[in-house]
PDB file of C-alpha atoms in Angstrom:
ATOM      1  CA  UNK A   1      23.145  11.879   4.876  1.00 62.00           C
ATOM      2  CA  UNK A   2      25.834  10.607   7.296  1.00 61.00           C
ATOM      3  CA  UNK A   3      29.357   9.662   5.979  1.00 71.00           C
ATOM      4  CA  UNK A   4      28.781   6.008   5.862  1.00 64.00           C
ATOM      5  CA  UNK A   5      25.615   6.437   3.773  1.00 63.00           C
ATOM      6  CA  UNK A   6      27.316   8.855   1.421  1.00 68.00           C
ATOM      7  CA  UNK A   7      30.028   6.279   0.953  1.00 71.00           C
ATOM      8  CA  UNK A   8      27.869   3.358   0.447  1.00 70.00           C
ATOM      9  CA  UNK A   9      25.696   5.276  -2.015  1.00 70.00           C
ATOM     10  CA  UNK A  10      28.784   6.320  -4.093  1.00 71.00           C
ATOM     11  CA  UNK A  11      30.319   2.852  -3.985  1.00 74.00           C
ATOM     12  CA  UNK A  12      27.092   1.113  -4.974  1.00 72.00           C
ATOM     13  CA  UNK A  13      26.417   3.678  -7.777  1.00 71.00           C
ATOM     14  CA  UNK A  14      29.933   3.108  -9.215  1.00 74.00           C
ATOM     15  CA  UNK A  15      29.563  -0.702  -8.896  1.00 74.00           C
ATOM     16  CA  UNK A  16      26.163  -0.947 -10.585  1.00 72.00           C
ATOM     17  CA  UNK A  17      27.216   1.484 -13.464  1.00 70.00           C
ATOM     18  CA  UNK A  18      30.478  -0.420 -14.074  1.00 72.00           C
ATOM     19  CA  UNK A  19      28.700  -3.732 -13.746  1.00 69.00           C
ATOM     20  CA  UNK A  20      26.346  -2.661 -16.275  1.00 64.00           C
ATOM     21  CA  UNK A  21      28.994  -2.379 -18.650  1.00 63.00           C
ATOM     22  CA  UNK A  22      30.961  -5.541 -17.821  1.00 65.00           C
ATOM     23  CA  UNK A  23      28.275  -8.038 -16.913  1.00 62.00           C
ATOM     24  CA  UNK A  24      26.133  -8.074 -20.341  1.00 58.00           C
ATOM     25  CA  UNK A  25      27.050 -11.357 -22.232  1.00 61.00           C
ATOM     26  CA  UNK A  26      27.047  -9.210 -25.515  1.00 61.00           C
ATOM     27  CA  UNK A  27      29.090  -6.110 -25.514  1.00 63.00           C
ATOM     28  CA  UNK A  28      26.767  -4.552 -28.121  1.00 69.00           C
ATOM     29  CA  UNK A  29      25.701  -0.996 -27.574  1.00 69.00           C
ATOM     30  CA  UNK A  30      21.993  -2.268 -27.047  1.00 73.00           C
ATOM     31  CA  UNK A  31      22.892  -4.401 -24.075  1.00 71.00           C
ATOM     32  CA  UNK A  32      24.997  -2.160 -22.396  1.00 72.00           C
ATOM     33  CA  UNK A  33      22.410   0.648 -22.844  1.00 78.00           C
ATOM     34  CA  UNK A  34      19.529  -1.603 -21.401  1.00 76.00           C
ATOM     35  CA  UNK A  35      21.796  -2.537 -18.362  1.00 74.00           C
ATOM     36  CA  UNK A  36      22.666   1.127 -17.562  1.00 78.00           C
ATOM     37  CA  UNK A  37      18.898   1.877 -18.114  1.00 82.00           C
ATOM     38  CA  UNK A  38      17.973  -0.690 -15.484  1.00 79.00           C
ATOM     39  CA  UNK A  39      20.624   0.651 -13.090  1.00 78.00           C
ATOM     40  CA  UNK A  40      19.184   4.097 -13.282  1.00 82.00           C
ATOM     41  CA  UNK A  41      15.860   2.744 -12.986  1.00 82.00           C
ATOM     42  CA  UNK A  42      16.677   1.233  -9.682  1.00 77.00           C
ATOM     43  CA  UNK A  43      18.338   4.313  -8.368  1.00 77.00           C
ATOM     44  CA  UNK A  44      15.266   6.309  -9.326  1.00 79.00           C
ATOM     45  CA  UNK A  45      12.895   4.040  -7.554  1.00 76.00           C
ATOM     46  CA  UNK A  46      14.869   4.200  -4.399  1.00 73.00           C
ATOM     47  CA  UNK A  47      15.054   8.001  -4.651  1.00 75.00           C
ATOM     48  CA  UNK A  48      11.245   8.051  -4.603  1.00 76.00           C
ATOM     49  CA  UNK A  49      11.324   7.052  -0.823  1.00 75.00           C
ATOM     50  CA  UNK A  50      14.296   9.441  -0.052  1.00 77.00           C
ATOM     51  CA  UNK A  51      13.081  11.848   2.789  1.00 81.00           C
ATOM     52  CA  UNK A  52      14.012  15.449   1.579  1.00 83.00           C
ATOM     53  CA  UNK A  53      12.696  17.253   4.810  1.00 91.00           C
ATOM     54  CA  UNK A  54      10.942  16.651   8.092  1.00 94.00           C
ATOM     55  CA  UNK A  55       8.534  19.378   8.930  1.00 95.00           C
ATOM     56  CA  UNK A  56       6.878  20.086  12.354  1.00 96.00           C
ATOM     57  CA  UNK A  57       4.001  22.176  12.164  1.00 95.00           C
ATOM     58  CA  UNK A  58       1.317  23.257  14.666  1.00 93.00           C
ATOM     59  CA  UNK A  59      -0.876  20.252  13.626  1.00 95.00           C
ATOM     60  CA  UNK A  60       1.321  17.518  12.108  1.00 97.00           C
ATOM     61  CA  UNK A  61       4.730  16.175  11.524  1.00 97.00           C
ATOM     62  CA  UNK A  62       5.471  15.931   7.742  1.00 96.00           C
ATOM     63  CA  UNK A  63       7.955  13.610   6.176  1.00 95.00           C
ATOM     64  CA  UNK A  64       8.440  15.125   2.764  1.00 93.00           C
ATOM     65  CA  UNK A  65       9.708  12.705   0.259  1.00 88.00           C
ATOM     66  CA  UNK A  66      10.973  13.348  -3.366  1.00 83.00           C
ATOM     67  CA  UNK A  67       7.426  11.880  -4.450  1.00 83.00           C
ATOM     68  CA  UNK A  68       4.725  12.267  -1.981  1.00 87.00           C
ATOM     69  CA  UNK A  69       4.733  12.895   1.885  1.00 92.00           C
ATOM     70  CA  UNK A  70       3.702  11.295   4.987  1.00 94.00           C
ATOM     71  CA  UNK A  71       1.588  13.326   7.302  1.00 96.00           C
ATOM     72  CA  UNK A  72       1.368  12.382  11.095  1.00 97.00           C
ATOM     73  CA  UNK A  73      -1.265  14.562  13.034  1.00 97.00           C
ATOM     74  CA  UNK A  74      -0.012  15.444  16.337  1.00 96.00           C
ATOM     75  CA  UNK A  75      -3.110  14.356  18.086  1.00 96.00           C
ATOM     76  CA  UNK A  76      -2.377  10.808  16.980  1.00 96.00           C
ATOM     77  CA  UNK A  77       1.056  10.558  18.569  1.00 96.00           C
ATOM     78  CA  UNK A  78       1.501   8.377  21.340  1.00 96.00           C
ATOM     79  CA  UNK A  79       5.252   8.747  22.152  1.00 95.00           C
ATOM     80  CA  UNK A  80       8.449  10.316  20.537  1.00 96.00           C
ATOM     81  CA  UNK A  81      11.878   9.807  21.702  1.00 94.00           C
ATOM     82  CA  UNK A  82      15.358   9.692  20.594  1.00 93.00           C
ATOM     83  CA  UNK A  83      16.433   6.199  19.100  1.00 87.00           C
ATOM     84  CA  UNK A  84      19.549   5.154  20.997  1.00 76.00           C
ATOM     85  CA  UNK A  85      20.453   2.107  19.138  1.00 67.00           C
ATOM     86  CA  UNK A  86      20.638   2.183  15.344  1.00 60.00           C
ATOM     87  CA  UNK A  87      21.264   0.290  12.946  1.00 58.00           C
ATOM     88  CA  UNK A  88      18.208  -1.934  13.944  1.00 63.00           C
ATOM     89  CA  UNK A  89      17.435  -5.155  12.217  1.00 61.00           C
ATOM     90  CA  UNK A  90      15.447  -4.547   9.071  1.00 61.00           C
ATOM     91  CA  UNK A  91      13.284  -6.642   7.001  1.00 57.00           C
ATOM     92  CA  UNK A  92      13.381  -4.491   3.925  1.00 59.00           C
ATOM     93  CA  UNK A  93      16.100  -1.711   3.622  1.00 59.00           C
ATOM     94  CA  UNK A  94      18.479   0.125   1.587  1.00 61.00           C
ATOM     95  CA  UNK A  95      21.282  -0.547   4.411  1.00 64.00           C
ATOM     96  CA  UNK A  96      22.878   2.929   3.849  1.00 60.00           C
ATOM     97  CA  UNK A  97      22.218   3.401  -0.066  1.00 66.00           C
ATOM     98  CA  UNK A  98      20.760   6.785   0.113  1.00 67.00           C
ATOM     99  CA  UNK A  99      20.250   6.401   3.877  1.00 72.00           C
ATOM    100  CA  UNK A 100      18.530   3.633   5.760  1.00 78.00           C
ATOM    101  CA  UNK A 101      14.954   3.520   4.050  1.00 81.00           C
ATOM    102  CA  UNK A 102      12.662   0.413   4.758  1.00 81.00           C
ATOM    103  CA  UNK A 103      10.955  -1.425   7.340  1.00 84.00           C
ATOM    104  CA  UNK A 104      12.373  -2.583  10.656  1.00 82.00           C
ATOM    105  CA  UNK A 105      11.806  -5.898  12.316  1.00 81.00           C
ATOM    106  CA  UNK A 106       9.119  -4.337  14.693  1.00 83.00           C
ATOM    107  CA  UNK A 107       7.256  -2.765  11.684  1.00 86.00           C
ATOM    108  CA  UNK A 108       8.629   0.706  11.895  1.00 87.00           C
ATOM    109  CA  UNK A 109       8.827   2.525   8.763  1.00 90.00           C
ATOM    110  CA  UNK A 110      12.491   3.949   8.398  1.00 88.00           C
ATOM    111  CA  UNK A 111      13.386   7.215   6.685  1.00 88.00           C
ATOM    112  CA  UNK A 112      16.651   7.592   8.261  1.00 87.00           C
ATOM    113  CA  UNK A 113      19.453   9.659   6.645  1.00 85.00           C
ATOM    114  CA  UNK A 114      21.858  10.165   9.497  1.00 85.00           C
ATOM    115  CA  UNK A 115      22.391   7.338  12.085  1.00 82.00           C
ATOM    116  CA  UNK A 116      23.333   9.955  14.835  1.00 86.00           C
ATOM    117  CA  UNK A 117      20.077  11.825  14.702  1.00 89.00           C
ATOM    118  CA  UNK A 118      17.120   9.323  14.891  1.00 91.00           C
ATOM    119  CA  UNK A 119      13.760  10.027  16.100  1.00 94.00           C
ATOM    120  CA  UNK A 120      11.455   7.130  17.021  1.00 94.00           C
ATOM    121  CA  UNK A 121       7.764   8.126  16.763  1.00 96.00           C
ATOM    122  CA  UNK A 122       4.876   5.913  17.553  1.00 96.00           C
ATOM    123  CA  UNK A 123       1.213   6.866  17.115  1.00 97.00           C
ATOM    124  CA  UNK A 124      -1.801   5.740  19.114  1.00 96.00           C
ATOM    125  CA  UNK A 125      -2.726   2.940  16.570  1.00 96.00           C
ATOM    126  CA  UNK A 126       0.813   1.581  16.757  1.00 95.00           C
ATOM    127  CA  UNK A 127       2.226   2.797  13.631  1.00 96.00           C
ATOM    128  CA  UNK A 128       5.958   3.290  14.070  1.00 95.00           C
ATOM    129  CA  UNK A 129       8.314   5.638  12.276  1.00 95.00           C
ATOM    130  CA  UNK A 130      12.203   6.332  12.256  1.00 92.00           C
ATOM    131  CA  UNK A 131      13.536   9.547  10.776  1.00 93.00           C
ATOM    132  CA  UNK A 132      16.344  12.135  10.920  1.00 91.00           C
ATOM    133  CA  UNK A 133      15.462  15.664  11.579  1.00 94.00           C
ATOM    134  CA  UNK A 134      18.305  18.147  10.994  1.00 90.00           C
ATOM    135  CA  UNK A 135      18.371  19.134  14.568  1.00 93.00           C
ATOM    136  CA  UNK A 136      17.191  16.376  16.947  1.00 93.00           C
ATOM    137  CA  UNK A 137      17.312  17.810  20.399  1.00 94.00           C
ATOM    138  CA  UNK A 138      15.382  21.031  19.116  1.00 96.00           C
ATOM    139  CA  UNK A 139      12.777  18.792  17.130  1.00 96.00           C
ATOM    140  CA  UNK A 140      12.194  16.553  20.269  1.00 96.00           C
ATOM    141  CA  UNK A 141      11.678  19.724  22.532  1.00 96.00           C
ATOM    142  CA  UNK A 142       9.483  21.423  20.194  1.00 96.00           C
ATOM    143  CA  UNK A 143       7.257  18.360  19.476  1.00 96.00           C
ATOM    144  CA  UNK A 144       6.959  17.448  23.017  1.00 94.00           C
ATOM    145  CA  UNK A 145       5.867  21.029  23.897  1.00 94.00           C
ATOM    146  CA  UNK A 146       3.208  20.646  21.102  1.00 93.00           C
ATOM    147  CA  UNK A 147       1.580  17.138  22.081  1.00 89.00           C
ATOM    148  CA  UNK A 148       1.244  18.027  25.614  1.00 77.00           C
TER     149      UNK A 148
END
């Protein structure tokens, strides 16, 4: 994750956990425990979409998440390029909490963890993906060589 995402994630976790103590009307152990449970549950749900690794194989691009993977066959790729402008307007997004996970206004699925290393991939059936490989120039070079 980039510095901004790390900062947003840490601050939101602190705010949510401290809010779970101060917000409940009743200061009983039960209401505080339920509030903390809800905060932890929210964090776990967001973590389900967190991209752990971007893998480029001979036949597909794999966006490995903590739970599940997205597989994009190389034969289905229409275009791939570096995304110059980020952040983009998002309809649903974490906006820096554990990265930039969500959907953009043009329908692209965003799995961005570093705003400086964003790849925009479009498939032949017009599915769009944004993600952050560890080494964007090398990833673009390698994938362009494979899809020619």
